[in-house]
Amino acid sequence: MSRFFGRPAVLACALALGLQACGGSELPPESIAPSAPEVQAQSLTQDAAPDILAQLQAIPGLTVVQERPAPTPGVRFFVLSYDQPADHLHPNGTRFQQRMTLLFRSAEAPMVLASTGYGIGTSPGQTEPTFLLQGNQLLVEHRFFGPSIPQPANWKLLSIEQAAADHHRIVQAFKPLFPGKWISTGGSKGGMTSLYHRAFFPRDVDATVAYVAPNSYGTQDPRYVTFLSKLGTPECREGIKTFQREVLERREEVGPLFQATAAASYGSTYDFLGVDKALEFTALEFAFAFWQYGDASLCEQIPAPGGPAQGLVDFMDWVVGLSYMSDRDLNYYAPYDFQAATQLGSYASEESHLRGVQHYPRGYDPRALVPFDMRPYAFNPFAMPLVEGWVKAFGERILLVYGENDPWSTGAFSVSARNDSYRFFQPGGNHGSRITGLPEADRAVALERLRTWAGLPAESARSMSQLAHGEESAELPVTTGVVDRRRGPPRD
């Protein structure tokens, strides 16, 4: 594999895995997004700026589904769909409509290309880079989520290569309208998606801000077990293990309450996994979610052994979410679990303390969560190491933000300062870590690099710093794009 790292062009070809033609066009000519010369001419030659709605309507393949009422003064918000090939190698085949939203401030402002890696809602909101830069934002729904799924669905086309090509065509289509700097961003799987896009198409955007984006080795990466074994105090770690074991030891009592509470609170059913397996997998997820979404303050809230079974169920609901293993949630998140089972990888769970009370040892794996037959789809062990190698060796202008206590930080990507790329950890942070949570010195570096990459003048540094301190009081909600799976799928 080292031979790829010596020559970026060769590595790019290896990454493409047949999607891009080495030494030629990045995509087959038919797959490249059609240009909108009349729109480009308007933006370059007319003294009076044309209306953004008319410009959007002139982009070939783009449908303006709706313009929502202005969320704040000076901001317009659009729901869009863009015609995409299901297979970028065969663009004349099946097509699908990829859902997006556009938060528009000004054609001269930087553009933030955002991804959650999942589906999206269609209510106005902004990512942290969008807010800090006071930029525009294109939020793109990942293929195979929500309505953005080809019909019929060929699951072999759900890959990091095809998703990167989706983003590439979108960038090509919109750059004539937004000729300024482009910053891609996303949290967790959205951050991973942004990095994959950069690896395949390094010149599409000027920089990338990726939050809590992991890189895993295999579908049961043992490094996560080691990471979790060092978090918190010994007493807290033992309390987590005792809680998990008690849930499974008392499954005959806990199981019916688990099912009834989930049905009453969320309308959840467990027909695919069955209640017994759903309960066991939820108990296994507990140790990971405890630190992913919580912090050390939860240690004192773990129910004491021997308490009411309903207390066990309620605490699992708070930490993991009883709908996590439900039919509705597994159906919605099936594209993620499919990708984790075929390319992205995932984490292993510590199970040694559960011997004798488990019914499905080593069964908690992404493949077990996909509600259709996974036998035709093998795991590709080369995809993630190749991306990891590119990010470390060649990834330019990348800002990575991780949480010190977030289990996903186990698989933190590495970057090189010589490539003007940086990695920061929020002390005590979990999966909600962000730039504004960094120590002052790190935050100052992050803001300065983001400002520079976005092409903003030096005098804007003060206003960016003021925005960073006032993020919680922003008129529009500010997020990193991380999806909290404890509370069900995103809603419009």
Coordinates of N, CA and C in Angstrom, one line a residue, residues 119-321:
G119 N -30.2 11.3 6.4 CA -31.2 12.1 5.8 C -31.1 13.5 6.4
I120 N -31.9 14.4 5.9 CA -31.9 15.7 6.4 C -33.4 16.2 6.7
G121 N -33.5 17.1 7.6 CA -34.8 17.8 7.8 C -34.9 19.0 6.8
T122 N -36.0 19.6 6.7 CA -36.2 20.7 5.8 C -36.5 22.0 6.6
S123 N -36.2 22.0 7.9 CA -36.4 23.3 8.6 C -35.1 24.0 8.6
P124 N -35.1 25.3 8.6 CA -33.9 26.1 8.6 C -33.0 25.9 9.8
G125 N -31.7 25.8 9.5 CA -30.7 25.6 10.5 C -29.3 25.9 9.9
Q126 N -28.3 25.9 10.7 CA -27.0 26.2 10.1 C -25.9 25.4 10.9
T127 N -24.9 25.0 10.2 CA -23.7 24.4 10.8 C -22.8 25.5 11.5
E128 N -21.9 25.0 12.3 CA -21.1 26.0 13.0 C -20.2 26.8 12.0
P129 N -19.6 26.2 11.0 CA -18.8 27.0 10.0 C -19.7 28.0 9.3
T130 N -21.0 27.6 8.9 CA -21.9 28.6 8.3 C -22.1 29.8 9.2
F131 N -22.4 29.5 10.4 CA -22.6 30.6 11.4 C -21.4 31.5 11.6
L132 N -20.2 30.9 11.8 CA -19.0 31.6 12.1 C -18.6 32.5 10.9
L133 N -18.8 32.0 9.7 CA -18.5 32.7 8.4 C -19.6 33.6 7.9
Q134 N -20.8 33.4 8.5 CA -22.0 34.1 8.0 C -22.1 33.8 6.5
G135 N -22.0 32.6 6.2 CA -21.9 32.1 4.8 C -23.3 31.6 4.3
N136 N -23.2 31.1 3.1 CA -24.3 30.3 2.5 C -24.1 28.9 2.9
Q137 N -25.2 28.1 2.8 CA -25.0 26.7 3.1 C -25.9 25.8 2.2
L138 N -25.3 24.8 1.6 CA -26.0 23.7 0.9 C -25.9 22.5 1.8
L139 N -27.0 22.0 2.3 CA -27.1 20.8 3.1 C -27.6 19.7 2.2
V140 N -26.8 18.6 2.1 CA -27.1 17.6 1.1 C -27.5 16.3 1.9
E141 N -28.6 15.7 1.5 CA -29.0 14.4 2.0 C -28.2 13.3 1.4
H142 N -27.7 12.4 2.2 CA -26.9 11.3 1.6 C -27.8 10.3 0.8
R143 N -27.2 9.8 -0.3 CA -28.0 8.9 -1.1 C -28.5 7.7 -0.3
F144 N -29.6 7.2 -0.6 CA -30.3 6.1 0.0 C -31.0 6.4 1.3
F145 N -31.0 7.7 1.7 CA -31.7 8.1 2.9 C -32.9 8.9 2.5
G146 N -34.0 8.8 3.3 CA -35.2 9.6 3.0 C -35.7 9.4 1.6
P147 N -36.1 10.5 0.9 CA -36.6 10.3 -0.5 C -35.4 10.2 -1.5
S148 N -34.2 10.4 -1.0 CA -33.0 10.4 -2.0 C -32.5 9.0 -2.3
I149 N -33.4 8.1 -2.7 CA -33.0 6.7 -3.0 C -33.5 6.3 -4.4
P150 N -32.6 5.7 -5.2 CA -32.9 5.3 -6.5 C -34.0 4.2 -6.4
Q151 N -34.9 4.1 -7.4 CA -35.9 3.1 -7.5 C -35.7 2.4 -8.9
P152 N -35.5 1.1 -8.9 CA -35.3 0.2 -7.8 C -33.9 0.5 -7.1
A153 N -33.8 0.1 -5.8 CA -32.6 0.4 -5.1 C -31.6 -0.8 -5.3
N154 N -30.5 -0.4 -5.9 CA -29.4 -1.3 -6.1 C -28.3 -1.0 -5.0
W155 N -28.3 -1.8 -3.9 CA -27.5 -1.5 -2.8 C -26.0 -1.5 -3.0
K156 N -25.6 -2.1 -4.1 CA -24.2 -2.1 -4.5 C -23.7 -0.7 -4.9
L157 N -24.7 0.2 -5.1 CA -24.4 1.6 -5.5 C -24.3 2.5 -4.3
L158 N -24.5 2.0 -3.1 CA -24.4 2.8 -1.9 C -22.9 2.6 -1.4
S159 N -22.1 3.5 -1.8 CA -20.6 3.4 -1.5 C -20.1 4.8 -1.3
I160 N -18.9 4.9 -0.7 CA -18.3 6.2 -0.5 C -17.9 6.8 -1.9
E161 N -17.6 6.0 -2.9 CA -17.2 6.5 -4.2 C -18.4 7.2 -4.9
Q162 N -19.6 6.5 -4.8 CA -20.7 7.1 -5.5 C -21.2 8.3 -4.7
A163 N -21.2 8.3 -3.4 CA -21.6 9.5 -2.7 C -20.7 10.7 -2.9
A164 N -19.4 10.4 -3.0 CA -18.5 11.5 -3.3 C -18.8 12.1 -4.7
A165 N -19.1 11.2 -5.6 CA -19.5 11.7 -7.0 C -20.7 12.6 -7.0
D166 N -21.7 12.2 -6.1 CA -22.9 13.0 -5.9 C -22.5 14.4 -5.5
H167 N -21.6 14.6 -4.5 CA -21.2 15.9 -4.1 C -20.4 16.6 -5.1
H168 N -19.6 15.9 -5.9 CA -18.8 16.5 -7.0 C -19.8 17.2 -8.0
R169 N -20.8 16.5 -8.4 CA -21.7 17.1 -9.4 C -22.5 18.3 -8.8
I170 N -22.8 18.2 -7.6 CA -23.5 19.4 -6.9 C -22.5 20.6 -6.9
V171 N -21.3 20.4 -6.6 CA -20.3 21.5 -6.5 C -20.2 22.1 -7.9
Q172 N -20.1 21.2 -8.9 CA -20.0 21.7 -10.3 C -21.2 22.6 -10.7
A173 N -22.4 22.1 -10.3 CA -23.6 22.8 -10.7 C -23.8 24.2 -10.0
F174 N -23.3 24.3 -8.8 CA -23.5 25.5 -8.0 C -22.4 26.5 -8.1
K175 N -21.2 26.1 -8.4 CA -20.1 27.0 -8.4 C -20.2 28.2 -9.3
P176 N -20.9 28.1 -10.4 CA -21.1 29.4 -11.2 C -21.9 30.4 -10.5
L177 N -22.8 30.0 -9.6 CA -23.5 31.0 -8.8 C -22.8 31.5 -7.6
F178 N -21.9 30.6 -7.1 CA -21.2 31.0 -5.8 C -19.7 30.8 -6.1
P179 N -19.0 31.8 -6.7 CA -17.6 31.7 -7.2 C -16.6 31.9 -6.0
G180 N -17.1 32.2 -4.8 CA -16.1 32.4 -3.7 C -15.6 31.1 -3.2
K181 N -15.1 31.2 -2.0 CA -14.5 30.0 -1.4 C -15.6 29.0 -0.9
W182 N -15.2 27.7 -1.0 CA -16.1 26.7 -0.5 C -15.5 25.9 0.6
I183 N -16.3 25.7 1.7 CA -15.8 24.9 2.8 C -16.8 23.7 3.0
S184 N -16.3 22.5 3.0 CA -17.2 21.4 3.3 C -17.1 21.1 4.8
T185 N -18.3 20.5 5.3 CA -18.3 20.2 6.8 C -19.3 19.1 7.0
G186 N -19.2 18.6 8.2 CA -20.2 17.6 8.7 C -19.7 17.0 10.0
G187 N -20.7 16.5 10.7 CA -20.3 15.9 12.0 C -20.6 14.4 12.0
S188 N -19.7 13.6 12.6 CA -19.7 12.2 12.7 C -19.8 11.6 11.3
K189 N -20.8 10.9 10.9 CA -20.9 10.3 9.5 C -20.8 11.4 8.5
G190 N -21.4 12.6 8.8 CA -21.3 13.7 7.9 C -19.9 14.2 7.7
G191 N -19.1 14.2 8.8 CA -17.7 14.5 8.7 C -16.9 13.5 7.9
M192 N -17.2 12.2 8.1 CA -16.6 11.2 7.3 C -17.0 11.4 5.8
T193 N -18.2 11.7 5.5 CA -18.7 11.9 4.1 C -17.9 13.0 3.5
S194 N -17.7 14.1 4.3 CA -16.9 15.3 3.7 C -15.5 14.9 3.4
L195 N -14.9 14.1 4.3 CA -13.5 13.7 4.1 C -13.4 12.7 2.9
Y196 N -14.3 11.8 2.7 CA -14.3 10.9 1.6 C -14.4 11.8 0.3
H197 N -15.3 12.7 0.3 CA -15.4 13.6 -0.9 C -14.1 14.3 -1.2
R198 N -13.4 14.8 -0.2 CA -12.1 15.5 -0.4 C -11.1 14.5 -1.0
A199 N -11.1 13.2 -0.5 CA -10.1 12.3 -1.0 C -10.3 11.9 -2.4
F200 N -11.5 11.9 -2.9 CA -11.8 11.6 -4.3 C -11.7 12.8 -5.2
F201 N -12.1 13.9 -4.7 CA -12.1 15.2 -5.5 C -11.5 16.3 -4.6
P202 N -10.2 16.3 -4.5 CA -9.5 17.2 -3.6 C -9.7 18.7 -3.9
R203 N -10.0 19.0 -5.2 CA -10.0 20.4 -5.6 C -11.5 20.9 -5.6
D204 N -12.4 20.1 -5.3 CA -13.8 20.6 -5.3 C -14.1 21.7 -4.3
V205 N -13.5 21.6 -3.1 CA -13.7 22.7 -2.1 C -12.3 23.2 -1.6
D206 N -12.3 24.3 -1.0 CA -11.0 24.9 -0.5 C -10.6 24.4 0.8
A207 N -11.5 23.9 1.6 CA -11.1 23.4 3.0 C -12.3 22.6 3.5
T208 N -12.0 21.8 4.6 CA -12.9 20.9 5.2 C -12.8 21.1 6.7
V209 N -14.0 21.2 7.4 CA -14.1 21.1 8.8 C -14.9 19.9 9.2
A210 N -14.3 18.9 9.8 CA -14.9 17.6 10.1 C -15.0 17.4 11.6
Y211 N -16.1 17.2 12.1 CA -16.3 17.0 13.6 C -16.5 15.6 13.9
V212 N -15.8 15.1 14.9 CA -15.9 13.8 15.5 C -16.1 12.7 14.5
A213 N -15.3 12.8 13.4 CA -15.3 11.8 12.3 C -14.3 10.7 12.5
P214 N -14.8 9.4 12.7 CA -13.9 8.3 13.0 C -13.5 7.6 11.8
N215 N -12.4 6.8 11.9 CA -12.0 5.9 10.9 C -11.8 4.5 11.5
S216 N -12.6 3.6 11.2 CA -12.6 2.3 11.9 C -12.0 1.2 11.0
Y217 N -11.4 0.2 11.7 CA -10.8 -1.0 11.1 C -11.7 -2.2 11.3
G218 N -12.5 -2.5 10.3 CA -13.3 -3.7 10.3 C -14.6 -3.4 11.0
T219 N -15.5 -4.4 11.0 CA -16.9 -4.1 11.6 C -16.9 -4.3 13.1
Q220 N -15.9 -4.8 13.7 CA -15.8 -4.9 15.1 C -14.4 -4.5 15.5
D221 N -14.1 -3.2 15.4 CA -12.7 -2.7 15.7 C -12.4 -2.8 17.2
P222 N -11.4 -3.6 17.6 CA -11.2 -3.8 19.0 C -10.6 -2.5 19.7
R223 N -10.1 -1.6 19.0 CA -9.5 -0.4 19.6 C -10.5 0.4 20.5
Y224 N -11.8 0.3 20.1 CA -12.8 1.0 20.9 C -13.0 0.4 22.3
V225 N -12.8 -0.9 22.4 CA -12.9 -1.6 23.7 C -11.7 -1.0 24.6
T226 N -10.6 -0.9 24.0 CA -9.4 -0.4 24.8 C -9.7 1.0 25.2
F227 N -10.2 1.9 24.3 CA -10.5 3.3 24.7 C -11.5 3.4 25.8
L228 N -12.6 2.6 25.7 CA -13.6 2.7 26.8 C -13.1 2.1 28.1
S229 N -12.1 1.2 28.1 CA -11.6 0.7 29.3 C -10.8 1.7 30.1
K230 N -10.5 2.8 29.6 CA -9.7 3.8 30.3 C -10.5 5.1 30.6
L231 N -11.8 5.1 30.2 CA -12.6 6.3 30.5 C -13.2 6.3 31.9
G232 N -13.2 7.4 32.6 CA -13.9 7.5 33.9 C -13.0 6.8 35.0
T233 N -13.6 6.8 36.1 CA -13.0 6.2 37.3 C -13.2 4.6 37.2
P234 N -12.4 3.9 37.9 CA -12.6 2.4 38.0 C -14.0 2.1 38.6
E235 N -14.5 3.0 39.5 CA -15.8 2.7 40.1 C -16.9 3.0 39.0
C236 N -16.7 4.0 38.2 CA -17.7 4.2 37.2 C -17.7 3.1 36.1
R237 N -16.6 2.7 35.7 CA -16.5 1.6 34.7 C -17.2 0.4 35.3
E238 N -16.9 0.1 36.5 CA -17.5 -1.1 37.1 C -19.0 -0.9 37.2
G239 N -19.5 0.3 37.5 CA -20.9 0.5 37.6 C -21.6 0.3 36.3
I240 N -21.0 0.7 35.2 CA -21.5 0.5 33.8 C -21.6 -1.0 33.5
K241 N -20.6 -1.8 33.9 CA -20.6 -3.2 33.6 C -21.7 -3.9 34.5
T242 N -21.8 -3.5 35.7 CA -22.8 -4.1 36.6 C -24.2 -3.8 36.1
F243 N -24.4 -2.6 35.6 CA -25.7 -2.3 35.0 C -26.0 -3.2 33.9
Q244 N -25.1 -3.3 32.9 CA -25.3 -4.1 31.7 C -25.6 -5.6 32.1
R245 N -24.9 -6.1 33.1 CA -25.1 -7.5 33.5 C -26.4 -7.7 34.2
E246 N -26.8 -6.7 35.0 CA -28.1 -6.9 35.7 C -29.3 -6.8 34.7
V247 N -29.2 -6.0 33.7 CA -30.2 -5.9 32.6 C -30.4 -7.3 32.0
L248 N -29.3 -8.0 31.7 CA -29.4 -9.3 31.0 C -29.7 -10.4 32.0
E249 N -29.3 -10.3 33.2 CA -29.6 -11.3 34.2 C -31.1 -11.3 34.5
R250 N -31.7 -10.1 34.4 CA -33.1 -9.9 34.8 C -34.0 -9.8 33.5
R251 N -33.5 -10.3 32.4 CA -34.2 -10.1 31.1 C -35.7 -10.5 31.1
E252 N -36.0 -11.6 31.8 CA -37.4 -12.1 31.8 C -38.3 -11.0 32.5
E253 N -37.7 -10.2 33.4 CA -38.5 -9.2 34.0 C -38.4 -7.9 33.3
V254 N -37.2 -7.6 32.7 CA -36.9 -6.3 32.1 C -37.5 -6.3 30.7
G255 N -37.5 -7.5 30.0 CA -37.9 -7.5 28.6 C -39.3 -7.0 28.3
P256 N -40.3 -7.5 29.1 CA -41.7 -7.0 28.8 C -41.8 -5.5 29.1
L257 N -41.1 -5.0 30.1 CA -41.1 -3.6 30.4 C -40.4 -2.8 29.3
F258 N -39.4 -3.3 28.8 CA -38.6 -2.7 27.7 C -39.6 -2.5 26.5
Q259 N -40.3 -3.6 26.2 CA -41.2 -3.6 25.0 C -42.4 -2.6 25.3
A260 N -43.0 -2.7 26.4 CA -44.1 -1.9 26.7 C -43.8 -0.4 26.8
T261 N -42.7 -0.1 27.4 CA -42.3 1.3 27.5 C -42.0 1.9 26.2
A262 N -41.3 1.2 25.3 CA -40.9 1.6 24.0 C -42.2 1.8 23.1
A263 N -43.2 0.9 23.3 CA -44.4 1.0 22.5 C -45.2 2.3 23.0
A264 N -45.3 2.5 24.3 CA -46.0 3.6 24.8 C -45.4 4.9 24.5
S265 N -44.1 5.0 24.6 CA -43.3 6.3 24.5 C -43.1 6.6 23.0
Y266 N -42.8 5.6 22.2 CA -42.3 5.9 20.8 C -43.1 5.2 19.7
G267 N -44.0 4.3 20.1 CA -44.7 3.5 19.2 C -43.8 2.4 18.5
S268 N -42.8 2.0 19.3 CA -41.7 1.1 18.7 C -42.2 -0.3 18.7
T269 N -41.8 -1.0 17.7 CA -41.9 -2.5 17.6 C -40.5 -3.1 17.3
Y270 N -40.4 -4.4 17.6 CA -39.2 -5.1 17.4 C -39.3 -6.4 16.6
D271 N -40.1 -6.3 15.6 CA -40.4 -7.5 14.8 C -39.1 -8.1 14.1
F272 N -38.2 -7.2 13.7 CA -37.1 -7.7 12.9 C -36.1 -8.4 13.8
L273 N -35.6 -7.7 14.9 CA -34.7 -8.4 15.8 C -35.3 -9.3 16.8
G274 N -36.6 -9.0 17.2 CA -37.2 -9.6 18.3 C -36.9 -8.9 19.6
V275 N -37.7 -8.9 20.6 CA -37.5 -8.1 21.8 C -36.3 -8.6 22.5
D276 N -36.0 -9.9 22.6 CA -34.9 -10.4 23.3 C -33.6 -9.9 22.8
K277 N -33.4 -10.0 21.5 CA -32.1 -9.5 20.9 C -32.0 -8.0 20.9
A278 N -33.2 -7.3 20.7 CA -33.1 -5.9 20.8 C -32.7 -5.4 22.2
L279 N -33.2 -6.1 23.2 CA -32.8 -5.7 24.6 C -31.3 -6.0 24.8
E280 N -30.8 -7.1 24.3 CA -29.4 -7.4 24.5 C -28.5 -6.4 23.8
F281 N -28.9 -6.1 22.5 CA -28.1 -5.2 21.8 C -28.1 -3.8 22.4
T282 N -29.3 -3.4 23.0 CA -29.4 -2.1 23.6 C -28.5 -2.1 24.9
A283 N -28.4 -3.2 25.6 CA -27.6 -3.2 26.8 C -26.1 -3.1 26.4
L284 N -25.7 -3.7 25.2 CA -24.3 -3.6 24.8 C -24.0 -2.2 24.3
E285 N -25.0 -1.6 23.7 CA -24.7 -0.2 23.2 C -24.6 0.8 24.4
F286 N -25.1 0.4 25.5 CA -25.2 1.3 26.7 C -23.8 1.8 27.0
A287 N -22.7 1.0 27.1 CA -21.4 1.4 27.5 C -20.9 2.5 26.5
F288 N -21.1 2.3 25.2 CA -20.6 3.2 24.2 C -21.4 4.5 24.3
A289 N -22.8 4.5 24.3 CA -23.6 5.7 24.3 C -23.4 6.5 25.6
F290 N -23.0 5.8 26.7 CA -22.8 6.5 27.9 C -21.8 7.6 27.8
W291 N -20.7 7.4 27.1 CA -19.7 8.4 26.9 C -19.9 9.2 25.6
Q292 N -20.5 8.5 24.6 CA -20.8 9.3 23.3 C -21.6 10.5 23.6
Y293 N -22.7 10.4 24.3 CA -23.6 11.5 24.5 C -23.5 12.1 25.9
G294 N -23.0 11.3 26.9 CA -23.0 11.8 28.3 C -21.6 12.2 28.7
D295 N -21.4 12.2 30.1 CA -20.1 12.6 30.7 C -20.1 11.9 32.0
A296 N -19.0 12.3 32.8 CA -18.8 11.6 34.1 C -19.9 11.9 35.1
S297 N -20.7 12.9 34.9 CA -21.8 13.2 35.8 C -22.9 12.1 35.8
L298 N -22.9 11.3 34.7 CA -23.9 10.2 34.6 C -23.5 9.0 35.6
C299 N -22.2 9.0 36.0 CA -21.8 7.9 36.8 C -22.6 7.8 38.1
E300 N -22.9 8.9 38.7 CA -23.7 9.0 39.9 C -25.1 8.6 39.7
Q301 N -25.6 8.6 38.5 CA -27.0 8.4 38.2 C -27.3 6.9 37.8
I302 N -26.3 6.1 37.7 CA -26.5 4.7 37.4 C -27.4 4.0 38.5
P303 N -28.5 3.4 38.2 CA -29.3 2.8 39.2 C -28.6 1.8 40.0
A304 N -28.8 1.8 41.3 CA -28.2 0.8 42.2 C -28.7 -0.6 41.9
P305 N -27.8 -1.6 42.0 CA -28.2 -3.0 41.8 C -29.4 -3.4 42.7
G306 N -30.3 -4.2 42.1 CA -31.4 -4.7 42.8 C -32.6 -3.8 42.9
G307 N -32.6 -2.7 42.2 CA -33.7 -1.7 42.2 C -34.8 -2.2 41.3
P308 N -35.8 -1.4 41.1 CA -37.0 -1.7 40.2 C -36.5 -1.9 38.8
A309 N -37.1 -2.9 38.1 CA -36.7 -3.1 36.7 C -37.1 -2.0 35.8
Q310 N -38.2 -1.2 36.2 CA -38.5 -0.1 35.4 C -37.4 1.0 35.4
G311 N -36.7 1.1 36.5 CA -35.6 2.0 36.6 C -34.5 1.6 35.7
L312 N -34.2 0.4 35.4 CA -33.2 -0.1 34.5 C -33.7 0.3 33.1
V313 N -34.9 0.1 32.8 CA -35.5 0.5 31.4 C -35.4 2.0 31.2
D314 N -35.8 2.7 32.2 CA -35.8 4.2 32.0 C -34.4 4.7 31.8
F315 N -33.4 4.2 32.5 CA -32.1 4.7 32.4 C -31.5 4.3 31.0
M316 N -31.8 3.1 30.6 CA -31.4 2.7 29.2 C -32.0 3.6 28.2
D317 N -33.3 4.0 28.4 CA -33.9 5.0 27.5 C -33.2 6.3 27.5
W318 N -32.8 6.8 28.6 CA -32.1 8.1 28.7 C -30.7 8.0 28.0
V319 N -30.0 6.9 28.2 CA -28.6 6.8 27.7 C -28.6 6.4 26.3
V320 N -29.4 5.4 25.9 CA -29.3 4.8 24.6 C -30.5 5.2 23.7
G321 N -31.7 5.1 24.3 CA -32.9 5.3 23.6 C -33.5 4.0 23.3

